[in-house]
C-alpha cells in the first residue's frame, strides 16, 4: 500500500503568519528607535543576516539582553483567527504546515510559542539563531551559505525560497 502524501501549505512569516509586523523592523523600532534598519542594509551587505547581526550588536552595546529581545517579541502575537486557520489546516484537514522565511529561528520560535501556534508547524526553514556565550550575543547564521545558484529570482545570499521548498 502506498504511503499517503499529506498536502502542504507553506507560509512566509513576517506580515503573513505574523500579520502585525516584520519582526526585524519591529525589534529595531522598539529596541533601537534611533536606528533605521533599512539604512543599515546599505552598510552591511551582502547578506540580510549581516544586517541583523549588526542590529543585535547595537542592542547589546545599548546594554540590552536576549531577555529584552524575548520580551519585545512577546508583544507580537499571531491573530487568533490566523492560529485557528493554521490549526484547522493541520489538525482537521491533515495538511503539513511549513514556514519558509528570511527571519530567523529565535524570532519565529518565540512568536509561535507566544501565540500557541508552534504545535501546528511541521517544519521551519529560516536563518539559524545561535547564542554565542563567549560574547553574550545572539548571532544569526544564514539558512545556507553558498555561491550564486542561477535562480531567476533575486535571492539573497542567505536563502533562495525556491531551493528551500524544492
Coordinates of C-alpha atoms in Angstrom, one line a residue:
X1 CA 0.0 0.0 0.0
X2 CA 1.4 3.4 -1.0
X3 CA 2.1 5.9 1.8
X4 CA -0.4 8.7 1.9
X5 CA 1.2 12.0 1.0
X6 CA -0.2 14.9 3.0
X7 CA -1.0 18.2 1.3
X8 CA 1.3 21.0 2.1
X9 CA 0.8 24.7 2.9
X10 CA 3.9 27.0 3.1
X11 CA 3.8 30.3 4.8
X12 CA 6.2 33.1 4.9
X13 CA 6.4 34.5 8.5
X14 CA 6.7 38.3 8.5
X15 CA 3.5 40.1 7.5
X16 CA 1.8 36.8 6.7
X17 CA 1.5 34.5 9.8
X18 CA 2.8 37.3 11.9
X19 CA 0.4 39.8 10.4
X20 CA 1.2 42.7 12.7
X21 CA 4.8 43.4 11.6
X22 CA 8.1 42.5 10.0
X23 CA 9.9 41.0 13.1
X24 CA 13.3 42.5 12.1
X25 CA 11.8 46.0 11.7
X26 CA 9.7 45.6 14.9
X27 CA 12.8 44.7 17.0
X28 CA 14.7 47.6 15.6
X29 CA 11.8 50.1 16.1
X30 CA 11.2 49.0 19.7
X31 CA 14.7 48.5 21.0
X32 CA 16.7 50.8 18.7
X33 CA 14.3 53.6 17.8
X34 CA 17.3 55.9 16.9
X35 CA 18.4 53.5 14.2
X36 CA 16.9 52.7 10.7
X37 CA 17.2 49.1 9.8
X38 CA 16.7 49.8 6.1
X39 CA 19.6 52.3 6.1
X40 CA 21.8 49.6 7.7
X41 CA 21.3 47.5 4.6
X42 CA 23.4 49.9 2.6
X43 CA 26.3 49.4 5.0
X44 CA 26.3 45.7 5.8
X45 CA 25.5 43.8 2.6
X46 CA 25.7 41.2 1.3
X47 CA 23.5 39.1 3.5
X48 CA 20.5 40.1 5.5
X49 CA 21.8 38.2 8.4
X50 CA 24.8 40.6 8.5
X51 CA 22.4 43.5 8.9
X52 CA 20.6 41.7 11.7
X53 CA 23.8 40.7 13.4
X54 CA 24.9 44.4 13.3
X55 CA 21.5 45.3 14.8
X56 CA 22.0 42.7 17.6
X57 CA 25.4 44.1 18.4
X58 CA 23.9 47.6 18.7
X59 CA 21.3 46.2 21.0
X60 CA 24.0 44.6 23.2
X61 CA 26.0 47.9 23.2
X62 CA 22.9 49.6 24.4
X63 CA 23.0 47.3 27.5
X64 CA 20.0 45.2 26.4
X65 CA 20.0 41.5 26.6
X66 CA 18.5 38.5 24.8
X67 CA 15.8 38.6 27.5
X68 CA 14.9 42.1 26.4
X69 CA 14.5 40.8 22.8
X70 CA 12.3 38.0 24.1
X71 CA 10.2 40.5 26.0
X72 CA 9.8 42.6 22.9
X73 CA 8.8 39.6 20.8
X74 CA 6.3 38.6 23.4
X75 CA 4.3 41.6 22.4
X76 CA 3.9 40.3 18.9
X77 CA 1.0 37.8 18.6
X78 CA -0.3 35.9 15.6
X79 CA -4.0 36.8 15.5
X80 CA -6.4 34.2 16.9
X81 CA -8.2 33.8 13.5
X82 CA -4.9 33.0 11.8
X83 CA -3.9 30.5 14.6
X84 CA -7.4 28.9 14.2
X85 CA -6.9 28.6 10.4
X86 CA -3.5 27.0 10.8
X87 CA -4.9 24.6 13.4
X88 CA -7.8 23.7 11.1
X89 CA -5.5 23.1 8.2
X90 CA -3.1 21.0 10.3
X91 CA -5.5 19.1 12.6
X92 CA -8.8 18.9 10.7
X93 CA -7.7 18.8 7.1
X94 CA -4.4 17.0 7.5
X95 CA -2.0 19.5 5.9
X96 CA 1.6 19.7 6.7
X97 CA 2.4 23.3 7.6
X98 CA 5.9 24.8 6.7
X99 CA 7.3 28.2 7.3
X100 CA 9.9 29.5 4.8
X101 CA 11.1 32.8 5.9
X102 CA 14.1 35.2 5.8
X103 CA 13.6 35.9 9.5
X104 CA 15.4 33.6 12.0
X105 CA 14.7 30.7 14.4
X106 CA 14.8 32.9 17.5
X107 CA 12.2 35.4 16.3
X108 CA 9.9 32.7 14.8
X109 CA 10.1 30.3 17.7
X110 CA 9.3 33.0 20.3
X111 CA 6.3 34.4 18.4
X112 CA 4.9 30.9 17.5
X113 CA 5.1 29.8 21.2
X114 CA 3.7 33.0 22.5
X115 CA 0.7 32.7 20.1
X116 CA 0.3 28.9 20.9
X117 CA 0.8 28.1 17.2
X118 CA 4.0 26.2 17.4
X119 CA 2.5 22.7 17.7
X120 CA 0.8 23.1 14.3
X121 CA 4.1 23.8 12.4
X122 CA 5.8 20.8 10.9
X123 CA 8.9 22.4 9.6
X124 CA 10.6 25.8 9.7
X125 CA 13.2 26.8 7.1
X126 CA 14.9 30.0 8.1
X127 CA 18.2 31.6 9.2
X128 CA 19.6 29.9 12.3
X129 CA 19.9 31.9 15.5
X130 CA 22.6 30.8 17.9
X131 CA 23.7 32.2 21.3
X132 CA 27.4 33.0 21.5
X133 CA 28.1 32.5 25.2
X134 CA 31.6 33.9 25.0
X135 CA 30.3 37.2 23.6
X136 CA 27.0 37.0 25.4
X137 CA 25.4 37.7 22.0
X138 CA 22.7 36.3 19.8
X139 CA 24.1 35.6 16.3
X140 CA 22.2 34.8 13.1
X141 CA 23.7 32.4 10.6
X142 CA 22.4 32.0 7.0
X143 CA 19.9 29.3 6.2
X144 CA 22.5 28.2 3.7
X145 CA 25.8 29.8 2.6
X146 CA 26.8 29.3 -0.9
X147 CA 27.6 30.9 -4.2
X148 CA 25.0 32.3 -6.6
X149 CA 22.9 29.4 -7.9
X150 CA 21.5 30.7 -11.2
X151 CA 17.9 31.2 -9.9
X152 CA 15.9 33.6 -12.0
X153 CA 14.6 35.3 -8.8
X154 CA 16.5 38.0 -6.9
X155 CA 17.5 35.9 -4.0
X156 CA 19.6 37.0 -1.0
X157 CA 23.0 35.4 -0.3
X158 CA 21.5 33.5 2.7
X159 CA 18.3 32.0 1.2
X160 CA 16.6 31.0 -2.0
X161 CA 13.0 30.3 -1.2
X162 CA 12.7 28.3 -4.4
X163 CA 15.5 26.0 -3.3
X164 CA 14.2 25.9 0.2
X165 CA 10.9 24.5 -0.9
X166 CA 12.3 22.1 -3.5

